GROMACS .gro file of C-alpha atoms in nm:
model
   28
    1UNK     CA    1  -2.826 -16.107   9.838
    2UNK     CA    2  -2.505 -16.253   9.814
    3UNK     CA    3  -2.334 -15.965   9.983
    4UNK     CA    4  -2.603 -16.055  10.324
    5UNK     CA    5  -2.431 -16.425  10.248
    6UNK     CA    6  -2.115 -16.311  10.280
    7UNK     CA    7  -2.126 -16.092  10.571
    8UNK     CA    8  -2.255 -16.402  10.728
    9UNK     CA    9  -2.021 -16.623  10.668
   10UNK     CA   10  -1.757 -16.349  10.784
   11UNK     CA   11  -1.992 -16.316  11.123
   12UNK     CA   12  -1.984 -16.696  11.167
   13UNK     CA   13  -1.579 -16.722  11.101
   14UNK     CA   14  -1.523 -16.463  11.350
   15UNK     CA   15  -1.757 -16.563  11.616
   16UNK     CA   16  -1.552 -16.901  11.575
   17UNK     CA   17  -1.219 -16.795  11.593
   18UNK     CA   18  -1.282 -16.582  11.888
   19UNK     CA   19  -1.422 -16.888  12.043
   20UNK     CA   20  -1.201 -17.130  11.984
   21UNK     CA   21  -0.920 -16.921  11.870
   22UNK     CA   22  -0.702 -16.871  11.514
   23UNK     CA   23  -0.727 -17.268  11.483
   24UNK     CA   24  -1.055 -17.318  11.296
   25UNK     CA   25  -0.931 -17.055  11.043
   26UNK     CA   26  -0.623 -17.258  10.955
   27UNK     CA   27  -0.856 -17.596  10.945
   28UNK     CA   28  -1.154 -17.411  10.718
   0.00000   0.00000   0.00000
C-alpha cells in the first residue's frame, strides 16, 4: 500500500518538474 503511495508521489514530482522544470523540486 504504501509502496502504490510512493510511486505516486514520485509520478506526481516528475510530471511537475518536467512541467515546470527542476524549480518545484528545490521549493518541495
Amino acid at each position: 500500500m504504501w509502496d502504490r503511495l510512493k510511486d505516486q508521489a514520485k509520478g506526481l514530482q516528475q510530471q511537475a518538474q518536467g512541467a515546470r522544470g527542476p524549480a518545484p523540486a528545490a521549493a518541495a
